[in-house]
PDB file of C-alpha atoms in Angstrom:
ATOM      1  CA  UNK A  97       2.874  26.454  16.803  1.00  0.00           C
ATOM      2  CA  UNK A  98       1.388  24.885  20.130  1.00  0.00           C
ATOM      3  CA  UNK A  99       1.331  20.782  20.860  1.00  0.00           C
ATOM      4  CA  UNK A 100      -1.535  20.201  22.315  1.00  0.00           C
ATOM      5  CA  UNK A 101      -0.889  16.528  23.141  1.00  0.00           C
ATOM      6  CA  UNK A 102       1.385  13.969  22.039  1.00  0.00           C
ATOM      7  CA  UNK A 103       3.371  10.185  22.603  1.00  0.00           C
ATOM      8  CA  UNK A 104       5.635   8.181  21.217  1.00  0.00           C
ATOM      9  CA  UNK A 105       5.812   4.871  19.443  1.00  0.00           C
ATOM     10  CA  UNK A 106       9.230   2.338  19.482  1.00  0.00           C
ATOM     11  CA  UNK A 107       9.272   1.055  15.174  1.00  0.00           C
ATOM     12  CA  UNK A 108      11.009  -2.567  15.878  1.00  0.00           C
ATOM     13  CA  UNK A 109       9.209  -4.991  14.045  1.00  0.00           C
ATOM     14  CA  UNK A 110       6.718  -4.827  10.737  1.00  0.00           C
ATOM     15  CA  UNK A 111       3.956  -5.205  13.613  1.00  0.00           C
ATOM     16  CA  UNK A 112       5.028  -1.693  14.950  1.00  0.00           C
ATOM     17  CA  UNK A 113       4.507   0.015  11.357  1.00  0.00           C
ATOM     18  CA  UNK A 114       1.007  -1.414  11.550  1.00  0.00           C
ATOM     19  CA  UNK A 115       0.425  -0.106  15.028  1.00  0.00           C
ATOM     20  CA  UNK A 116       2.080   3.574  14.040  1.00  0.00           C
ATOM     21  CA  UNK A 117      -0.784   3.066  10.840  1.00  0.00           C
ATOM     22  CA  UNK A 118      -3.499   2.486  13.451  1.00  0.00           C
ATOM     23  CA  UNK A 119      -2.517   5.483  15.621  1.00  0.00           C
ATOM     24  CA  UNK A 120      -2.023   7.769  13.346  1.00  0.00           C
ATOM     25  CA  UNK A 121      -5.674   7.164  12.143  1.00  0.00           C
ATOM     26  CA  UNK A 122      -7.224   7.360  15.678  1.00  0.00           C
ATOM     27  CA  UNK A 123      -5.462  10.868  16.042  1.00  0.00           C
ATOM     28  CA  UNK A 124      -6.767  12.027  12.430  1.00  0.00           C
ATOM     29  CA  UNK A 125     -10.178  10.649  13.469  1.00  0.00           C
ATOM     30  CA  UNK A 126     -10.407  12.505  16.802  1.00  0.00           C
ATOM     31  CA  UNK A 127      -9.107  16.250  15.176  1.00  0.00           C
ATOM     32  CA  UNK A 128     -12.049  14.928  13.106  1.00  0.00           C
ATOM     33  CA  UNK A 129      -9.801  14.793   9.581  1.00  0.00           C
ATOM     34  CA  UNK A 130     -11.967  14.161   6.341  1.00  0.00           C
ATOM     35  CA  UNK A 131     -11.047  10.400   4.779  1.00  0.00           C
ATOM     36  CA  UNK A 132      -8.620  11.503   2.329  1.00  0.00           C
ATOM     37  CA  UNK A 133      -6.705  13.253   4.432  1.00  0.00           C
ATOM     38  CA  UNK A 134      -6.592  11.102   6.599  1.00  0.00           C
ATOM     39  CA  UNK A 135      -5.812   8.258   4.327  1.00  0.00           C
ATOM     40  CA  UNK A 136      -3.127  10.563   3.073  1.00  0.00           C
ATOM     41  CA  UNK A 137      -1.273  11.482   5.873  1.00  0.00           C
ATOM     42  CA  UNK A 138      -1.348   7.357   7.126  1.00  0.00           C
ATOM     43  CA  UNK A 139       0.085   6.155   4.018  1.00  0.00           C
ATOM     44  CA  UNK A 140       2.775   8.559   4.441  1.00  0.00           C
ATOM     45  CA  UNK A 141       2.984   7.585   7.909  1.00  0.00           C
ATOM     46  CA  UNK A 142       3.556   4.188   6.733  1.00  0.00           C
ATOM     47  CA  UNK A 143       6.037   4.895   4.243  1.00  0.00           C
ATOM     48  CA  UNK A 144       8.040   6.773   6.576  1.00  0.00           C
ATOM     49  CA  UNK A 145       7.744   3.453   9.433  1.00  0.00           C
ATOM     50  CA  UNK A 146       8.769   1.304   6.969  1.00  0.00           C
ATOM     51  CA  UNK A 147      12.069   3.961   5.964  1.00  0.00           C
ATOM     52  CA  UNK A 148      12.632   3.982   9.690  1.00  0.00           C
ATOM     53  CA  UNK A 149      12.206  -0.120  10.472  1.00  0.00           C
ATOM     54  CA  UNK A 150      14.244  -1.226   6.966  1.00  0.00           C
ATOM     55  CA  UNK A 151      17.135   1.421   6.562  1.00  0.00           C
ATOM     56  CA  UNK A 152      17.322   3.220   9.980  1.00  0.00           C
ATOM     57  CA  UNK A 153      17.398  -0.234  11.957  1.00  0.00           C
ATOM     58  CA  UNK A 154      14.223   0.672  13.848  1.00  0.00           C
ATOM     59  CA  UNK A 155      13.742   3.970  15.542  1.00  0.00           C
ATOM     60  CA  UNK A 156      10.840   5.703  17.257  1.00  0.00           C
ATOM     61  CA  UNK A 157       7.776   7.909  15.686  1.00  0.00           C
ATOM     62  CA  UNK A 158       6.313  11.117  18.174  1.00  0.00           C
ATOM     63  CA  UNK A 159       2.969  12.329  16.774  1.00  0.00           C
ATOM     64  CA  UNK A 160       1.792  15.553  17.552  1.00  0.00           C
ATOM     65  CA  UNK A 161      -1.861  17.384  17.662  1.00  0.00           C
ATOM     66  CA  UNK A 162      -0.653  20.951  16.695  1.00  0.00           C
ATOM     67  CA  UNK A 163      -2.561  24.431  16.300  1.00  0.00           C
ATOM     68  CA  UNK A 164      -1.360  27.039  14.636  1.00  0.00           C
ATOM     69  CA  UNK A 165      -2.823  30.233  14.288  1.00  0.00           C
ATOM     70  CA  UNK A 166      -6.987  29.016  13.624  1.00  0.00           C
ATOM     71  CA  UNK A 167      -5.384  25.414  11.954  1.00  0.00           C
ATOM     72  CA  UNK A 168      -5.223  22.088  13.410  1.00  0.00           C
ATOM     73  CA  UNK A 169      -2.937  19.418  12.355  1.00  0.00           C
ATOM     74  CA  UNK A 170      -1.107  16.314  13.241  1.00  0.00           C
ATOM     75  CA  UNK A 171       2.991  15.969  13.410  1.00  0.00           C
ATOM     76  CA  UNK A 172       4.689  13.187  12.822  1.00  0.00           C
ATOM     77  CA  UNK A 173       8.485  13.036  13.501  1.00  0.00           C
ATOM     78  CA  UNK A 174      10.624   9.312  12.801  1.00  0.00           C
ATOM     79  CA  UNK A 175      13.985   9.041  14.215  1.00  0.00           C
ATOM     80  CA  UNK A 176      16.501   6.533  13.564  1.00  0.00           C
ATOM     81  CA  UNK A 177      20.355   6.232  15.069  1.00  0.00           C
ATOM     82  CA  UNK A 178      20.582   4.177  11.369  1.00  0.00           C
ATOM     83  CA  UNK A 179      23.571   5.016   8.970  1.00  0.00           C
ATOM     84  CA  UNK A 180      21.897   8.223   7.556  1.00  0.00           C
ATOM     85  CA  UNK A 181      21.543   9.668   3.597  1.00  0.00           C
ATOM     86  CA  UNK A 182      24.581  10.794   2.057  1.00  0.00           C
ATOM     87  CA  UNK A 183      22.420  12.913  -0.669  1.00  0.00           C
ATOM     88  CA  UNK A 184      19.129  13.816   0.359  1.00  0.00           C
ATOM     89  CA  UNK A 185      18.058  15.142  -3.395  1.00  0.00           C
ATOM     90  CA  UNK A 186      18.761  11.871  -4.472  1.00  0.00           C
ATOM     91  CA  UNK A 187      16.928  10.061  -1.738  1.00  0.00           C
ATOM     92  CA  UNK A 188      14.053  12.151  -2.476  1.00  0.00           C
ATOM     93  CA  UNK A 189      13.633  11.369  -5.704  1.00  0.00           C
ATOM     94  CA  UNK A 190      11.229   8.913  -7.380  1.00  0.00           C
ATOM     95  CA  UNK A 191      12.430   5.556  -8.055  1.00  0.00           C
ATOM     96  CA  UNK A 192      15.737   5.506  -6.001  1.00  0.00           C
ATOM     97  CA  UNK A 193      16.077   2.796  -3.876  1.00  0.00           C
ATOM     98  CA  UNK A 194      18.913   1.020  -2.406  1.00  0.00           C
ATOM     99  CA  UNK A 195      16.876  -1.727  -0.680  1.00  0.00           C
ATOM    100  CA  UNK A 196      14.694  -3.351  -3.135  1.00  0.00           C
ATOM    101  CA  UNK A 197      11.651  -1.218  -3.032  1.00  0.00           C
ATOM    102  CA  UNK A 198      10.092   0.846  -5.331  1.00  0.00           C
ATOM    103  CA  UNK A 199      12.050   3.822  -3.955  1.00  0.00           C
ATOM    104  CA  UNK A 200       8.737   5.812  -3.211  1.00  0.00           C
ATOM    105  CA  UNK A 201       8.881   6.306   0.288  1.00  0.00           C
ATOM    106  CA  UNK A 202      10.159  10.219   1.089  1.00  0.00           C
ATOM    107  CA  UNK A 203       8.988  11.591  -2.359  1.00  0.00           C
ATOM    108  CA  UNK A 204       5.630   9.834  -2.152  1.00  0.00           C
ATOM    109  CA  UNK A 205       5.133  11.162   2.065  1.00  0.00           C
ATOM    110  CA  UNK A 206       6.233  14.368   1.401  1.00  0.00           C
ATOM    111  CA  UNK A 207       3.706  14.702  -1.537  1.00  0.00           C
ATOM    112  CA  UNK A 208       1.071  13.571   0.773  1.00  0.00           C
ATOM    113  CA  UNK A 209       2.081  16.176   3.828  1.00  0.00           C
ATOM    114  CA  UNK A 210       1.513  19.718   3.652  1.00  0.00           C
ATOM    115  CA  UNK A 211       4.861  19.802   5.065  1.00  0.00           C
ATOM    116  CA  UNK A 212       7.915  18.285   4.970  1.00  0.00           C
ATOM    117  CA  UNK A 213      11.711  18.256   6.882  1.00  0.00           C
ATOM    118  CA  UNK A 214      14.293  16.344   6.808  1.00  0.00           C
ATOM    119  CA  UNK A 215      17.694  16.450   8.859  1.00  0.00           C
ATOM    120  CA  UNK A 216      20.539  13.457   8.166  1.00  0.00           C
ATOM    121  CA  UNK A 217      23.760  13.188   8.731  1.00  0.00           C
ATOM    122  CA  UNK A 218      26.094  10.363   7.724  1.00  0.00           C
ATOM    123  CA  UNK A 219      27.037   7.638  10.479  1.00  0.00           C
ATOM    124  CA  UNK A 220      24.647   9.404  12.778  1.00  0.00           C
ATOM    125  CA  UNK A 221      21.167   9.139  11.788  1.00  0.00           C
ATOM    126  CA  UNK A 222      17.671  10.257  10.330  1.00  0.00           C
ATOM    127  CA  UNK A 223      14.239  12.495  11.379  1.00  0.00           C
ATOM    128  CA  UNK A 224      11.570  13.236   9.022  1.00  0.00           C
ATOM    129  CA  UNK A 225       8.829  15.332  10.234  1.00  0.00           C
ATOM    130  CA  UNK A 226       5.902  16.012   8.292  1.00  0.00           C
ATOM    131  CA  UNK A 227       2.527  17.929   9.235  1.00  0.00           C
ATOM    132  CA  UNK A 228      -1.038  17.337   7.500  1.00  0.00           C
ATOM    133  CA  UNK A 229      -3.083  20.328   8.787  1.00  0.00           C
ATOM    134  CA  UNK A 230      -6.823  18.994   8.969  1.00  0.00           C
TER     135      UNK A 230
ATOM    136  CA  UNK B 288       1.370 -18.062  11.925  1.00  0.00           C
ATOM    137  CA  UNK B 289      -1.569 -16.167  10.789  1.00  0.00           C
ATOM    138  CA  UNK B 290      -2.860 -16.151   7.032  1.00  0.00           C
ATOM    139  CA  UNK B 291      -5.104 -14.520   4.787  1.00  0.00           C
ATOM    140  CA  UNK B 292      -7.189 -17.214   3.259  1.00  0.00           C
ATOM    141  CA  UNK B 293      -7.068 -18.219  -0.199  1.00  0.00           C
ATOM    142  CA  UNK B 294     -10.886 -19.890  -1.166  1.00  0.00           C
ATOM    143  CA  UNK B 295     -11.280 -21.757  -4.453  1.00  0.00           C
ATOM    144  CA  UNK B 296     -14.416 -20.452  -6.254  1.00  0.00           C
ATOM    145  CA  UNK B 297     -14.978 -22.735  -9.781  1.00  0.00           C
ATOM    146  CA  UNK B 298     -11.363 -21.674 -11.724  1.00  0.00           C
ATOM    147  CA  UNK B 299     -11.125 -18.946  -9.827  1.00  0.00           C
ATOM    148  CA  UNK B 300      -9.059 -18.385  -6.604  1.00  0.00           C
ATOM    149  CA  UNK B 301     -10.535 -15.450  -4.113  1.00  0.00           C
ATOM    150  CA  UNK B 302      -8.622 -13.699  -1.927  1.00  0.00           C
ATOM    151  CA  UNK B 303     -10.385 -11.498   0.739  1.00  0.00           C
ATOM    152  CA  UNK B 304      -7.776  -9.283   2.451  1.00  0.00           C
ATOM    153  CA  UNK B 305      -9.982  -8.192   5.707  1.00  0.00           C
ATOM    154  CA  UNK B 306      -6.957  -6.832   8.415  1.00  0.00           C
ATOM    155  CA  UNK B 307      -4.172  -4.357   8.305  1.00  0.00           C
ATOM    156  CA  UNK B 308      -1.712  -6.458   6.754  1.00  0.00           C
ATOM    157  CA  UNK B 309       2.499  -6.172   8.084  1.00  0.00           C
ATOM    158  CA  UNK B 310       4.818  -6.583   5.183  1.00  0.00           C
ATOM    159  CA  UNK B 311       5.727 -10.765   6.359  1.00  0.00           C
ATOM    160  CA  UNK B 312       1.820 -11.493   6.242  1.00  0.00           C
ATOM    161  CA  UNK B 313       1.833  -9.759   2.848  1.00  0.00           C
ATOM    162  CA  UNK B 314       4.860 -11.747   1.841  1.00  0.00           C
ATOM    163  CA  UNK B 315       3.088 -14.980   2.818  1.00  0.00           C
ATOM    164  CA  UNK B 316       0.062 -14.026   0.864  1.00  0.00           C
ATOM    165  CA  UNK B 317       1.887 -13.450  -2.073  1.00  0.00           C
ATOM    166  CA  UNK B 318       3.962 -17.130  -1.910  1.00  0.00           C
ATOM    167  CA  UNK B 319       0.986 -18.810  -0.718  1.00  0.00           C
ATOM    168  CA  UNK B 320      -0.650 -17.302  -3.881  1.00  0.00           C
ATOM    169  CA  UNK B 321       1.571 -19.108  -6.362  1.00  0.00           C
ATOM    170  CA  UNK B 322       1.319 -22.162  -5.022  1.00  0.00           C
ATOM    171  CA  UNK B 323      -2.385 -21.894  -4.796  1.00  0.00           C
ATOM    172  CA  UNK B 324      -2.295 -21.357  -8.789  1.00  0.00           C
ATOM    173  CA  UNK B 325       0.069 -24.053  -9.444  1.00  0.00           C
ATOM    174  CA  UNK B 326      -1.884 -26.576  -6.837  1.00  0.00           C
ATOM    175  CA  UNK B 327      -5.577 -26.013  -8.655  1.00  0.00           C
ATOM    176  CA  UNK B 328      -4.386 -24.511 -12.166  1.00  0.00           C
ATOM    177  CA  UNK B 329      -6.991 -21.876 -11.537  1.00  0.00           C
ATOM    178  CA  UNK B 330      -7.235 -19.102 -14.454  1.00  0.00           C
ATOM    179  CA  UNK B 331      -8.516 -16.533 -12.741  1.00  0.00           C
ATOM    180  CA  UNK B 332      -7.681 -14.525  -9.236  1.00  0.00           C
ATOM    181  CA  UNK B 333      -9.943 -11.981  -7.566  1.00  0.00           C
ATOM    182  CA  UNK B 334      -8.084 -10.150  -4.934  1.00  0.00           C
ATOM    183  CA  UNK B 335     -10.727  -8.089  -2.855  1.00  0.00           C
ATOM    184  CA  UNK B 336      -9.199  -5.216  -0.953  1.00  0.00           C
ATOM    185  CA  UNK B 337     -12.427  -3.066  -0.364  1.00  0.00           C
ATOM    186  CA  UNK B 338     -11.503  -3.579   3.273  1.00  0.00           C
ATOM    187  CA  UNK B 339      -8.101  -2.083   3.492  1.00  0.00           C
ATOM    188  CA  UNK B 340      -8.165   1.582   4.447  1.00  0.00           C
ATOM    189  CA  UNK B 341      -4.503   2.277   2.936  1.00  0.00           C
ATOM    190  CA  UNK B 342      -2.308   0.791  -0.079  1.00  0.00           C
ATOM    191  CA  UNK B 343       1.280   1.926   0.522  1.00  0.00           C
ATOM    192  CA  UNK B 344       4.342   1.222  -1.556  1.00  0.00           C
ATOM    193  CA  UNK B 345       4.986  -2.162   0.067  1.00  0.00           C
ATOM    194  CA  UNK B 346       0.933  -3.105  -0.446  1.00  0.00           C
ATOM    195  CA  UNK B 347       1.472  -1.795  -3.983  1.00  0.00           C
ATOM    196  CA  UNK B 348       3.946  -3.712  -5.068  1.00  0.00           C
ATOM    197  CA  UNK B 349       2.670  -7.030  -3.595  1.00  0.00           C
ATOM    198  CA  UNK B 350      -0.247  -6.670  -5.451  1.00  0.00           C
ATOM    199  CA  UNK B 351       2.552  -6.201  -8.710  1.00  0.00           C
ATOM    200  CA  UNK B 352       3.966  -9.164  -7.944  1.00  0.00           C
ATOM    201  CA  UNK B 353       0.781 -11.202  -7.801  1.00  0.00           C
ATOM    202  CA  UNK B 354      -0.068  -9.877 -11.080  1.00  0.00           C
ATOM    203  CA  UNK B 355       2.585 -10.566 -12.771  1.00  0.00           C
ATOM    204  CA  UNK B 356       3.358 -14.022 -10.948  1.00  0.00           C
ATOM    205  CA  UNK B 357       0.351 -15.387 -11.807  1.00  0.00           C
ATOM    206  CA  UNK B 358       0.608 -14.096 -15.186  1.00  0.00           C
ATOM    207  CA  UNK B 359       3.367 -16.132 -15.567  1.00  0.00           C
ATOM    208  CA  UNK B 360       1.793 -18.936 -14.186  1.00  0.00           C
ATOM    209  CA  UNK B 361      -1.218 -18.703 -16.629  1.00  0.00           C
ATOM    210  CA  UNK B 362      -3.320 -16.904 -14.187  1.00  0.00           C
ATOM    211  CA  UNK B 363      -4.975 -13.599 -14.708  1.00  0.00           C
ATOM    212  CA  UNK B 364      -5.004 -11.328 -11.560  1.00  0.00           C
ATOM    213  CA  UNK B 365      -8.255  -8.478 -10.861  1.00  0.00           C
ATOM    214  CA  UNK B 366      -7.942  -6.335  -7.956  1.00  0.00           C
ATOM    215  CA  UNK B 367     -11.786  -5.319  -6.715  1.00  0.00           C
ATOM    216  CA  UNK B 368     -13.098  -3.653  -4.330  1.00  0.00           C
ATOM    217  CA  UNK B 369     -10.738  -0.153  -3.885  1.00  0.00           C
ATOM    218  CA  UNK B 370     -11.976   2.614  -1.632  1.00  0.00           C
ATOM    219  CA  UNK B 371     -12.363   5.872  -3.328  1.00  0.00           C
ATOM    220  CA  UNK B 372     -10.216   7.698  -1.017  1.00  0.00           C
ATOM    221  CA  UNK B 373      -7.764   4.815  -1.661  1.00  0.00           C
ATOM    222  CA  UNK B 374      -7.237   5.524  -5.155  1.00  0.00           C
ATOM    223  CA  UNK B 375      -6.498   9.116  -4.455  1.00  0.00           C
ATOM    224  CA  UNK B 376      -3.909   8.706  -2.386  1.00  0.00           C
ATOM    225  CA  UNK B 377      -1.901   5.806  -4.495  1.00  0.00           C
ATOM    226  CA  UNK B 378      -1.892   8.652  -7.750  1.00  0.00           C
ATOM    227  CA  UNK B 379      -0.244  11.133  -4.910  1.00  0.00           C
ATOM    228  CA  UNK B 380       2.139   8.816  -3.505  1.00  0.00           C
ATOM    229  CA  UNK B 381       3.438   7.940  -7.234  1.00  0.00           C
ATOM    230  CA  UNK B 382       2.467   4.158  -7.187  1.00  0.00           C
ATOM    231  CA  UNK B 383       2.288   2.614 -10.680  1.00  0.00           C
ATOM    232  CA  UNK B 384      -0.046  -0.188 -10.694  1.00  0.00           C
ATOM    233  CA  UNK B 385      -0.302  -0.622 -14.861  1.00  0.00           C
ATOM    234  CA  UNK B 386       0.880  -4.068 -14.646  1.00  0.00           C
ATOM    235  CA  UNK B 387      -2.539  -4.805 -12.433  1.00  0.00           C
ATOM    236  CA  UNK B 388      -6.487  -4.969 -13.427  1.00  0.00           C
ATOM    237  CA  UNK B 389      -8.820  -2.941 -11.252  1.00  0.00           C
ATOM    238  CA  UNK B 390     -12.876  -3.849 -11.109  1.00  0.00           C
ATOM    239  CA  UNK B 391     -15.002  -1.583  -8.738  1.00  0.00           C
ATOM    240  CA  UNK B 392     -16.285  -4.811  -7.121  1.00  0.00           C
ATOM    241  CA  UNK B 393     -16.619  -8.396  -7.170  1.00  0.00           C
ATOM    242  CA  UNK B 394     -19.493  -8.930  -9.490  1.00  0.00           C
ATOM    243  CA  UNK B 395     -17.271  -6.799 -12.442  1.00  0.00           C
ATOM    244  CA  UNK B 396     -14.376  -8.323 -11.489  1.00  0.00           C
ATOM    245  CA  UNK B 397     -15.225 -11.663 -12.168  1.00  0.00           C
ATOM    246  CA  UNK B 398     -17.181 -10.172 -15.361  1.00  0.00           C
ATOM    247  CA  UNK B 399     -13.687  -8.935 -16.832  1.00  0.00           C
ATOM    248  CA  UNK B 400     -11.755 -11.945 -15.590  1.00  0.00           C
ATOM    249  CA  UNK B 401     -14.141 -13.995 -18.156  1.00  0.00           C
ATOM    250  CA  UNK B 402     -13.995 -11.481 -20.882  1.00  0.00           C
ATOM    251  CA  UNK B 403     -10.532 -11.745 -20.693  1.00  0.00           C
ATOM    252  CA  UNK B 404     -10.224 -15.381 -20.847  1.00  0.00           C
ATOM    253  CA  UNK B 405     -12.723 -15.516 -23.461  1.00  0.00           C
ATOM    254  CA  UNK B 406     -10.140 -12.874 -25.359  1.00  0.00           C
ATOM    255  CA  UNK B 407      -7.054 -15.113 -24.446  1.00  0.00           C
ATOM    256  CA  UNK B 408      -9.205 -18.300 -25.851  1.00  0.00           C
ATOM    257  CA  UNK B 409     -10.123 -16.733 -28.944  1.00  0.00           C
ATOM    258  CA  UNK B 410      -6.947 -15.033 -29.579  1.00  0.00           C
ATOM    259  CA  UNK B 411      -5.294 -18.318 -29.079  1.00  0.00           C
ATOM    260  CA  UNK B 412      -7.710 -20.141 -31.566  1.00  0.00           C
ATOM    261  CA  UNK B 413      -6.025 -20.838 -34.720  1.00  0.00           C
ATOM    262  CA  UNK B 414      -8.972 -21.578 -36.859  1.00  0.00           C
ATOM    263  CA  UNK B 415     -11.395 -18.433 -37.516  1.00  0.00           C
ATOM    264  CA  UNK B 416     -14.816 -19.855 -36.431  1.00  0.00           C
ATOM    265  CA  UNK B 417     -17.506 -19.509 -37.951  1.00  0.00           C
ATOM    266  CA  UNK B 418     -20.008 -18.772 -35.011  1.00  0.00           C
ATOM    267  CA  UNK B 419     -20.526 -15.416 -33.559  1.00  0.00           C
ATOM    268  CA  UNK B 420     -17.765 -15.492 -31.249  1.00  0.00           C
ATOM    269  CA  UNK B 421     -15.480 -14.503 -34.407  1.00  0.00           C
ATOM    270  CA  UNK B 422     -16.882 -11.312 -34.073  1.00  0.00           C
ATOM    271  CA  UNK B 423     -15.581 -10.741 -30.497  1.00  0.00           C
ATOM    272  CA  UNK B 424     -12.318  -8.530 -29.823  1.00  0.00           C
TER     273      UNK B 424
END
């Protein structure tokens, strides 16, 4: 796989999850991604933004423009320093939540990537990368 | 502090959500909401979202909450106006929304938000009458 460009966003404030939204869309629009993909892979992107902002304590997103082999795609990695996920399975799952929401954020995004990683560890931190080929 | 507006139309209330909303101006729209209700007793609330390009979990569930706050307040909610592309996504992402009317757009929103009053009237109607509305379900 080859990045073909990329930069970074800081995930502070609820603002920032908006901006992350509104990049994300002008890189889907300019790899020329069809509407529901695109609306796909920014509602995931949001999900993620908001994982990052409300239990990571903020963190940063790096979007990618990828090729591999004939496909084109966008990457998006979040990164927190936050507390981490004891059990992933769990956290993965529909409907858990331990901060009030409707516990839809990592099950729902990685539904809506083609592809989806995950590395935690306790007391250290989170990334989530997920790819959306166009 | 920026706001979405909230416009009286008759006994309804019409919200028009035209920007990319962060989660505190969607939490403000949603307080602002009830108070609205309680302030005009309006029956009705048309919530038009045919201008947001994404409804995530958080947008989901403030939409929930409206519903079933103003439910509560004696307030029906109909959500008009979603994008195609929208809808498709929301089904992926696992976001249940039963708890909240849908219309295409405004016109058949407000058409079902009087239907359904009409329905709450006559189902709270003790007295059969004996017009044709007795007929209606």
């Amino acid at each position: 796989m080859t990045v073909q460009r990329s930069d970074k966003r800081l995930i502070r404030t609820s603002e920032d999850i908006v901006m992350v939204r509104q990049l994300v869309r002008e890189w889907a629009k300019t790899i020329g991604m069809n509407l529901v993909d695109q609306t796909k892979l920014i509602t995931a992107a949001s999900e993620l933004a908001r994982n990052t902002f409300d239990y990571g304590g903020g963190g940063v997103m790096l979007i990618e423009q990828v090729i591999d082999a004939m496909k084109i795609g966008l990457r998006l990695t979040f990164e927190d320093k936050g507390p981490g996920i004891d059990d992933v399975e769990q956290a993965i799952k529909d409907g858990y939540t331990t901060g009030g929401g409707m516990g839809l954020g990592l099950g729902g995004a990685r539904r809506l990537a083609n592809e989806f990683y995950i590395d935690t560890k306790p007391g250290e931190g989170t990334r989530v990368t997920i790819i959306r080929w166009k | 502090m920026e706001r979405i507006p909230i416009l009286k139309m008759g006994k309804f209330l019409l919200v028009t959500i035209q920007i990319d909303m962060h989660d505190r101006l969607a939490l403000s729209l949603q307080d602002d909401l009830t108070e609205m209700i309680v302030k005009t007793q309006a029956k009705g609330v048309l919530i038009d979202i045919s201008s947001l390009e994404i409804v995530d979990s958080f947008i989901g569930r403030m939409l929930n909450n409206i519903a079933s706050m103003s439910k509560v307040l004696d307030a029906l909610t109909v959500v008009v106006g979603m994008r195609p592309a929208v809808a498709i996504t929301m089904v992926e992402l696992g976001l249940d929304m039963k708890g909240v009317k849908t219309a295409l757009d405004m016109d058949r929103g407000i058409e079902l938000l009087e239907s359904m009053m009409d329905q709450e009237d006559s189902e709270s109607a003790q007295e059969p009458e004996s017009d044709n509305d007795s007929t209606k379900e």
